[in-house]
């Protein structure tokens, strides 16, 4: 008899794959075994059934996914039956640990069924659902390698775990009230003894209190989303005056009452990844203005853990703010001792299961009907991306550390790239430490212990660049620096399976080859190399970064190209003096700085132009969070009729941004509608960039857009329409971040294609 060994690689651990193989084999009367072998699954069957493999692939459990299957003939052995046998630890294969999965319908039914033994149990899970990545510290995905290891199964759970007909057969995260984690509620650091801690939390939320809730991959601060007093208290405690809060609603029906959704948005909001989806708000909604000040949209998610469902089941409030619990700038808090001592919260609802991999909520937005990640984290990390088969890649391991803000890192091995969960702003020490420990955890899971190439951004002062240097020196690895916008371009090309394109890269800050701040660039790019073809007109930033925080300084600088000193002084002192922190004195200093070119950075950033229009139209005068001024400009423009036109001009292969800003300000002072001017200036800038790309495209037939500016729905649409009208192909990010969350991915792709 011929025996066969089958090795399966992909998402095959922690998703009920072995039980599935077991059932299939029994159905087909096949003998042998299945086991986890390091990062892959090994199946041995006692005969060569062709349709076994066919069925294996076609009838997969919903969360599982197969990358490769390899088959070998092996020598004869005797089996009495088909078994799931113990895992063996080895470093074979590429591990794909599944991401965390929202509670499934069956488990949800159980926690709502008063006759079920898991009635109201907040950690209910099965092979189809529950935490995965956030609780694992090593591969394979067995209970022993997760933070569930602390909770030995009770007899009832063990019966389910061992019963091949049960939904929980070999479910590694299963548990119950008798054997699993427990939930408790604290007031500051004092435990409150109540029968139902979740009910107590709901009561306090109803009274306007702030409750920290430890969930699957992290901790939220929850507040009643309709209670303006409670929201303002939260803003004060977080020192977060303006930034919008994301909300969690009871169900889709609730969301429909306040937000506009198309079918794709509905699908993603209901998906088992349960990201936060940015949706346009309906005009009449019951939320107070302080929930999302100045914005036309709102970040919305549905419950994903049993804790959330139980919270809504006890509550008559249908929507809560659910914002990450962290000290501003620091990573989300996940340790119980930190949660109960968190000053911002009045109460904390915690549990005794450890979170091993902190995983913030993912955030997505649709533009031109395609999805883009703003943050790709819980529910998606650490799922890998495949490198396009079009590229010749080297068979070596790469660690790419990303930029400075909004960082993810990526590990590349063979033809796969594993971007990490969201790490955050690494100019904060605690976040930098989180980055280091997250690298260690992912290396453990992937069983990677050395690299051939370490990659960083070109910016010499980024902490990630310095860390990359340290790692490279310590282990004597080769080191590579990659220009920021080239990394954006490479992630876009791979996302669209393309060799080359002319790329419009628009964002806030990227270190340029000339050491200036780039951010409005037209590049020719393939994955190996790039060429800067054109850009926005360079502008001066008086005092450097402070012009980003107070964009009226940027406005002064841009207008200085269009007016002489006396004219400009008059405009600034008449119309904008209040927006300068030190009034007319500051205006005098800036004017003389501009005259003498003193203490200036040079930037081609698209973000700075949008900020200047925003402040010029009286929309936003201080940036209190990233992207604030341009996001509010987009919101003001939302719903415009397109009645105004602001022309653009291109000189010396640069888009003249000064004239766009000047025209916008003039129209504003003539009393034209702010909405129409906001829309017309976004359109002018967008079409100007598109025209600049087309003029430089020559023999390239595809134009793509990348960078944080392309979260802006209107700008994305103007450029797409302009590009298509001129008979070029248009590409944008579909499955990756348009913003800096994809920089490490792009860096890794470029590194993998570099010849030694
Ligand atoms: Zn389930
Ligand atoms: Zn149990
Ligand atoms: Zn960027």
PDB file of N, CA, C and O in Angstrom, residues 445-494:
ATOM      1  N   UNK A 445       7.151  33.783  17.040  1.00  0.00           N
ATOM      2  CA  UNK A 445       6.035  33.129  16.364  1.00  0.00           C
ATOM      3  C   UNK A 445       6.471  32.621  14.988  1.00  0.00           C
ATOM      4  O   UNK A 445       6.117  31.527  14.575  1.00  0.00           O
ATOM      5  N   UNK A 446       7.264  33.444  14.289  1.00  0.00           N
ATOM      6  CA  UNK A 446       7.699  33.056  12.939  1.00  0.00           C
ATOM      7  C   UNK A 446       8.927  32.158  12.971  1.00  0.00           C
ATOM      8  O   UNK A 446       9.347  31.645  11.939  1.00  0.00           O
ATOM      9  N   UNK A 447       9.511  32.005  14.144  1.00  0.00           N
ATOM     10  CA  UNK A 447      10.734  31.209  14.319  1.00  0.00           C
ATOM     11  C   UNK A 447      11.856  31.720  13.402  1.00  0.00           C
ATOM     12  O   UNK A 447      12.513  30.967  12.685  1.00  0.00           O
ATOM     13  N   UNK A 448      12.037  33.020  13.452  1.00  0.00           N
ATOM     14  CA  UNK A 448      13.119  33.642  12.676  1.00  0.00           C
ATOM     15  C   UNK A 448      14.137  34.191  13.670  1.00  0.00           C
ATOM     16  O   UNK A 448      13.770  34.915  14.598  1.00  0.00           O
ATOM     17  N   UNK A 449      15.394  33.804  13.518  1.00  0.00           N
ATOM     18  CA  UNK A 449      16.370  34.282  14.493  1.00  0.00           C
ATOM     19  C   UNK A 449      17.546  35.029  13.879  1.00  0.00           C
ATOM     20  O   UNK A 449      18.463  35.427  14.569  1.00  0.00           O
ATOM     21  N   UNK A 450      17.518  35.229  12.557  1.00  0.00           N
ATOM     22  CA  UNK A 450      18.573  36.060  11.981  1.00  0.00           C
ATOM     23  C   UNK A 450      18.086  36.690  10.677  1.00  0.00           C
ATOM     24  O   UNK A 450      17.109  36.225  10.081  1.00  0.00           O
ATOM     25  N   UNK A 451      18.777  37.765  10.310  1.00  0.00           N
ATOM     26  CA  UNK A 451      18.383  38.498   9.103  1.00  0.00           C
ATOM     27  C   UNK A 451      19.566  38.649   8.164  1.00  0.00           C
ATOM     28  O   UNK A 451      20.725  38.602   8.585  1.00  0.00           O
ATOM     29  N   UNK A 452      19.236  38.881   6.906  1.00  0.00           N
ATOM     30  CA  UNK A 452      20.272  39.185   5.936  1.00  0.00           C
ATOM     31  C   UNK A 452      20.359  40.684   5.680  1.00  0.00           C
ATOM     32  O   UNK A 452      21.363  41.177   5.190  1.00  0.00           O
ATOM     33  N   UNK A 453      19.261  41.363   6.006  1.00  0.00           N
ATOM     34  CA  UNK A 453      19.224  42.795   5.715  1.00  0.00           C
ATOM     35  C   UNK A 453      18.290  43.501   6.705  1.00  0.00           C
ATOM     36  O   UNK A 453      17.183  43.036   6.953  1.00  0.00           O
ATOM     37  N   UNK A 454      18.780  44.610   7.267  1.00  0.00           N
ATOM     38  CA  UNK A 454      17.952  45.452   8.147  1.00  0.00           C
ATOM     39  C   UNK A 454      17.676  46.747   7.395  1.00  0.00           C
ATOM     40  O   UNK A 454      18.585  47.334   6.816  1.00  0.00           O
ATOM     41  N   UNK A 455      16.424  47.200   7.420  1.00  0.00           N
ATOM     42  CA  UNK A 455      16.056  48.356   6.607  1.00  0.00           C
ATOM     43  C   UNK A 455      15.434  49.451   7.466  1.00  0.00           C
ATOM     44  O   UNK A 455      14.666  49.171   8.388  1.00  0.00           O
ATOM     45  N   UNK A 456      15.757  50.694   7.118  1.00  0.00           N
ATOM     46  CA  UNK A 456      15.125  51.821   7.811  1.00  0.00           C
ATOM     47  C   UNK A 456      14.807  52.935   6.817  1.00  0.00           C
ATOM     48  O   UNK A 456      15.162  52.868   5.645  1.00  0.00           O
ATOM     49  N   UNK A 457      14.158  53.964   7.324  1.00  0.00           N
ATOM     50  CA  UNK A 457      13.924  55.179   6.554  1.00  0.00           C
ATOM     51  C   UNK A 457      15.261  55.909   6.381  1.00  0.00           C
ATOM     52  O   UNK A 457      16.230  55.620   7.082  1.00  0.00           O
ATOM     53  N   UNK A 458      15.266  56.880   5.449  1.00  0.00           N
ATOM     54  CA  UNK A 458      16.494  57.651   5.224  1.00  0.00           C
ATOM     55  C   UNK A 458      16.725  58.719   6.288  1.00  0.00           C
ATOM     56  O   UNK A 458      17.823  59.246   6.414  1.00  0.00           O
ATOM     57  N   UNK A 459      15.652  59.057   7.030  1.00  0.00           N
ATOM     58  CA  UNK A 459      15.784  60.155   7.990  1.00  0.00           C
ATOM     59  C   UNK A 459      16.775  59.779   9.090  1.00  0.00           C
ATOM     60  O   UNK A 459      16.549  58.824   9.828  1.00  0.00           O
ATOM     61  N   UNK A 460      17.877  60.545   9.228  1.00  0.00           N
ATOM     62  CA  UNK A 460      18.919  60.123  10.169  1.00  0.00           C
ATOM     63  C   UNK A 460      18.479  60.216  11.638  1.00  0.00           C
ATOM     64  O   UNK A 460      19.045  59.534  12.479  1.00  0.00           O
ATOM     65  N   UNK A 461      17.473  61.056  11.925  1.00  0.00           N
ATOM     66  CA  UNK A 461      17.120  61.264  13.335  1.00  0.00           C
ATOM     67  C   UNK A 461      15.938  60.443  13.823  1.00  0.00           C
ATOM     68  O   UNK A 461      15.547  60.560  14.981  1.00  0.00           O
ATOM     69  N   UNK A 462      15.338  59.652  12.959  1.00  0.00           N
ATOM     70  CA  UNK A 462      14.241  58.811  13.436  1.00  0.00           C
ATOM     71  C   UNK A 462      14.781  57.784  14.429  1.00  0.00           C
ATOM     72  O   UNK A 462      15.860  57.224  14.223  1.00  0.00           O
ATOM     73  N   UNK A 463      14.002  57.512  15.474  1.00  0.00           N
ATOM     74  CA  UNK A 463      14.431  56.504  16.442  1.00  0.00           C
ATOM     75  C   UNK A 463      14.478  55.122  15.797  1.00  0.00           C
ATOM     76  O   UNK A 463      15.289  54.281  16.175  1.00  0.00           O
ATOM     77  N   UNK A 464      13.601  54.903  14.810  1.00  0.00           N
ATOM     78  CA  UNK A 464      13.610  53.605  14.130  1.00  0.00           C
ATOM     79  C   UNK A 464      14.886  53.448  13.291  1.00  0.00           C
ATOM     80  O   UNK A 464      15.416  52.355  13.181  1.00  0.00           O
ATOM     81  N   UNK A 465      15.369  54.562  12.711  1.00  0.00           N
ATOM     82  CA  UNK A 465      16.620  54.501  11.946  1.00  0.00           C
ATOM     83  C   UNK A 465      17.771  54.151  12.879  1.00  0.00           C
ATOM     84  O   UNK A 465      18.615  53.307  12.584  1.00  0.00           O
ATOM     85  N   UNK A 466      17.762  54.809  14.049  1.00  0.00           N
ATOM     86  CA  UNK A 466      18.834  54.544  15.014  1.00  0.00           C
ATOM     87  C   UNK A 466      18.778  53.096  15.505  1.00  0.00           C
ATOM     88  O   UNK A 466      19.802  52.426  15.631  1.00  0.00           O
ATOM     89  N   UNK A 467      17.562  52.620  15.780  1.00  0.00           N
ATOM     90  CA  UNK A 467      17.404  51.230  16.241  1.00  0.00           C
ATOM     91  C   UNK A 467      17.892  50.258  15.165  1.00  0.00           C
ATOM     92  O   UNK A 467      18.578  49.274  15.469  1.00  0.00           O
ATOM     93  N   UNK A 468      17.562  50.552  13.914  1.00  0.00           N
ATOM     94  CA  UNK A 468      18.000  49.682  12.812  1.00  0.00           C
ATOM     95  C   UNK A 468      19.526  49.624  12.768  1.00  0.00           C
ATOM     96  O   UNK A 468      20.111  48.548  12.611  1.00  0.00           O
ATOM     97  N   UNK A 469      20.170  50.796  12.931  1.00  0.00           N
ATOM     98  CA  UNK A 469      21.637  50.831  12.963  1.00  0.00           C
ATOM     99  C   UNK A 469      22.176  49.969  14.095  1.00  0.00           C
ATOM    100  O   UNK A 469      23.118  49.195  13.908  1.00  0.00           O
ATOM    101  N   UNK A 470      21.559  50.114  15.273  1.00  0.00           N
ATOM    102  CA  UNK A 470      22.027  49.347  16.445  1.00  0.00           C
ATOM    103  C   UNK A 470      21.941  47.848  16.191  1.00  0.00           C
ATOM    104  O   UNK A 470      22.882  47.102  16.465  1.00  0.00           O
ATOM    105  N   UNK A 471      20.780  47.407  15.665  1.00  0.00           N
ATOM    106  CA  UNK A 471      20.596  45.974  15.429  1.00  0.00           C
ATOM    107  C   UNK A 471      21.619  45.487  14.403  1.00  0.00           C
ATOM    108  O   UNK A 471      22.258  44.451  14.574  1.00  0.00           O
ATOM    109  N   UNK A 472      21.782  46.271  13.330  1.00  0.00           N
ATOM    110  CA  UNK A 472      22.709  45.864  12.266  1.00  0.00           C
ATOM    111  C   UNK A 472      24.133  45.750  12.798  1.00  0.00           C
ATOM    112  O   UNK A 472      24.852  44.798  12.491  1.00  0.00           O
ATOM    113  N   UNK A 473      24.513  46.725  13.628  1.00  0.00           N
ATOM    114  CA  UNK A 473      25.879  46.695  14.163  1.00  0.00           C
ATOM    115  C   UNK A 473      26.081  45.534  15.123  1.00  0.00           C
ATOM    116  O   UNK A 473      27.060  44.806  15.054  1.00  0.00           O
ATOM    117  N   UNK A 474      25.090  45.348  16.006  1.00  0.00           N
ATOM    118  CA  UNK A 474      25.218  44.309  17.029  1.00  0.00           C
ATOM    119  C   UNK A 474      25.410  42.924  16.410  1.00  0.00           C
ATOM    120  O   UNK A 474      26.214  42.135  16.877  1.00  0.00           O
ATOM    121  N   UNK A 475      24.640  42.636  15.360  1.00  0.00           N
ATOM    122  CA  UNK A 475      24.706  41.288  14.787  1.00  0.00           C
ATOM    123  C   UNK A 475      25.456  41.240  13.463  1.00  0.00           C
ATOM    124  O   UNK A 475      25.461  40.228  12.778  1.00  0.00           O
ATOM    125  N   UNK A 476      26.041  42.381  13.095  1.00  0.00           N
ATOM    126  CA  UNK A 476      26.792  42.449  11.858  1.00  0.00           C
ATOM    127  C   UNK A 476      25.919  42.121  10.633  1.00  0.00           C
ATOM    128  O   UNK A 476      26.320  41.363   9.745  1.00  0.00           O
ATOM    129  N   UNK A 477      24.708  42.673  10.619  1.00  0.00           N
ATOM    130  CA  UNK A 477      23.826  42.507   9.466  1.00  0.00           C
ATOM    131  C   UNK A 477      24.082  43.624   8.467  1.00  0.00           C
ATOM    132  O   UNK A 477      24.513  44.710   8.836  1.00  0.00           O
ATOM    133  N   UNK A 478      23.716  43.352   7.228  1.00  0.00           N
ATOM    134  CA  UNK A 478      23.780  44.433   6.242  1.00  0.00           C
ATOM    135  C   UNK A 478      22.645  45.406   6.478  1.00  0.00           C
ATOM    136  O   UNK A 478      21.594  45.042   7.012  1.00  0.00           O
ATOM    137  N   UNK A 479      22.852  46.632   6.034  1.00  0.00           N
ATOM    138  CA  UNK A 479      21.936  47.699   6.386  1.00  0.00           C
ATOM    139  C   UNK A 479      21.565  48.494   5.141  1.00  0.00           C
ATOM    140  O   UNK A 479      22.397  48.739   4.284  1.00  0.00           O
ATOM    141  N   UNK A 480      20.294  48.877   5.060  1.00  0.00           N
ATOM    142  CA  UNK A 480      19.844  49.609   3.877  1.00  0.00           C
ATOM    143  C   UNK A 480      18.868  50.714   4.295  1.00  0.00           C
ATOM    144  O   UNK A 480      17.967  50.473   5.093  1.00  0.00           O
ATOM    145  N   UNK A 481      19.073  51.920   3.743  1.00  0.00           N
ATOM    146  CA  UNK A 481      18.137  53.024   3.998  1.00  0.00           C
ATOM    147  C   UNK A 481      17.279  53.231   2.758  1.00  0.00           C
ATOM    148  O   UNK A 481      17.795  53.201   1.638  1.00  0.00           O
ATOM    149  N   UNK A 482      15.995  53.474   2.971  1.00  0.00           N
ATOM    150  CA  UNK A 482      15.098  53.634   1.826  1.00  0.00           C
ATOM    151  C   UNK A 482      14.311  54.934   1.937  1.00  0.00           C
ATOM    152  O   UNK A 482      13.771  55.253   2.998  1.00  0.00           O
ATOM    153  N   UNK A 483      14.259  55.656   0.818  1.00  0.00           N
ATOM    154  CA  UNK A 483      13.554  56.939   0.819  1.00  0.00           C
ATOM    155  C   UNK A 483      12.060  56.701   1.093  1.00  0.00           C
ATOM    156  O   UNK A 483      11.447  55.775   0.549  1.00  0.00           O
ATOM    157  N   UNK A 484      11.509  57.565   1.918  1.00  0.00           N
ATOM    158  CA  UNK A 484      10.140  57.432   2.412  1.00  0.00           C
ATOM    159  C   UNK A 484       9.105  57.208   1.297  1.00  0.00           C
ATOM    160  O   UNK A 484       8.295  56.279   1.360  1.00  0.00           O
ATOM    161  N   UNK A 485       9.142  58.041   0.264  1.00  0.00           N
ATOM    162  CA  UNK A 485       8.089  57.957  -0.759  1.00  0.00           C
ATOM    163  C   UNK A 485       8.307  56.793  -1.720  1.00  0.00           C
ATOM    164  O   UNK A 485       7.363  56.304  -2.334  1.00  0.00           O
ATOM    165  N   UNK A 486       9.552  56.350  -1.829  1.00  0.00           N
ATOM    166  CA  UNK A 486       9.793  55.138  -2.609  1.00  0.00           C
ATOM    167  C   UNK A 486       9.161  53.941  -1.892  1.00  0.00           C
ATOM    168  O   UNK A 486       8.569  53.060  -2.522  1.00  0.00           O
ATOM    169  N   UNK A 487       9.262  53.933  -0.563  1.00  0.00           N
ATOM    170  CA  UNK A 487       8.628  52.853   0.214  1.00  0.00           C
ATOM    171  C   UNK A 487       7.105  52.901   0.041  1.00  0.00           C
ATOM    172  O   UNK A 487       6.461  51.868  -0.177  1.00  0.00           O
ATOM    173  N   UNK A 488       6.513  54.115   0.097  1.00  0.00           N
ATOM    174  CA  UNK A 488       5.068  54.250  -0.183  1.00  0.00           C
ATOM    175  C   UNK A 488       4.746  53.628  -1.551  1.00  0.00           C
ATOM    176  O   UNK A 488       3.795  52.863  -1.703  1.00  0.00           O
ATOM    177  N   UNK A 489       5.562  54.000  -2.562  1.00  0.00           N
ATOM    178  CA  UNK A 489       5.306  53.561  -3.940  1.00  0.00           C
ATOM    179  C   UNK A 489       5.400  52.042  -4.068  1.00  0.00           C
ATOM    180  O   UNK A 489       4.560  51.411  -4.717  1.00  0.00           O
ATOM    181  N   UNK A 490       6.403  51.443  -3.417  1.00  0.00           N
ATOM    182  CA  UNK A 490       6.590  49.987  -3.542  1.00  0.00           C
ATOM    183  C   UNK A 490       5.408  49.234  -2.935  1.00  0.00           C
ATOM    184  O   UNK A 490       4.947  48.228  -3.481  1.00  0.00           O
ATOM    185  N   UNK A 491       4.892  49.721  -1.807  1.00  0.00           N
ATOM    186  CA  UNK A 491       3.747  49.015  -1.212  1.00  0.00           C
ATOM    187  C   UNK A 491       2.520  49.150  -2.115  1.00  0.00           C
ATOM    188  O   UNK A 491       1.736  48.212  -2.258  1.00  0.00           O
ATOM    189  N   UNK A 492       2.384  50.297  -2.783  1.00  0.00           N
ATOM    190  CA  UNK A 492       1.267  50.493  -3.715  1.00  0.00           C
ATOM    191  C   UNK A 492       1.400  49.579  -4.942  1.00  0.00           C
ATOM    192  O   UNK A 492       0.422  48.956  -5.379  1.00  0.00           O
ATOM    193  N   UNK A 493       2.609  49.487  -5.493  1.00  0.00           N
ATOM    194  CA  UNK A 493       2.826  48.649  -6.680  1.00  0.00           C
ATOM    195  C   UNK A 493       2.522  47.189  -6.357  1.00  0.00           C
ATOM    196  O   UNK A 493       1.831  46.501  -7.107  1.00  0.00           O
ATOM    197  N   UNK A 494       3.028  46.710  -5.223  1.00  0.00           N
ATOM    198  CA  UNK A 494       2.799  45.312  -4.849  1.00  0.00           C
ATOM    199  C   UNK A 494       1.314  45.050  -4.616  1.00  0.00           C
ATOM    200  O   UNK A 494       0.782  44.012  -5.000  1.00  0.00           O
TER     201      UNK A 494
END
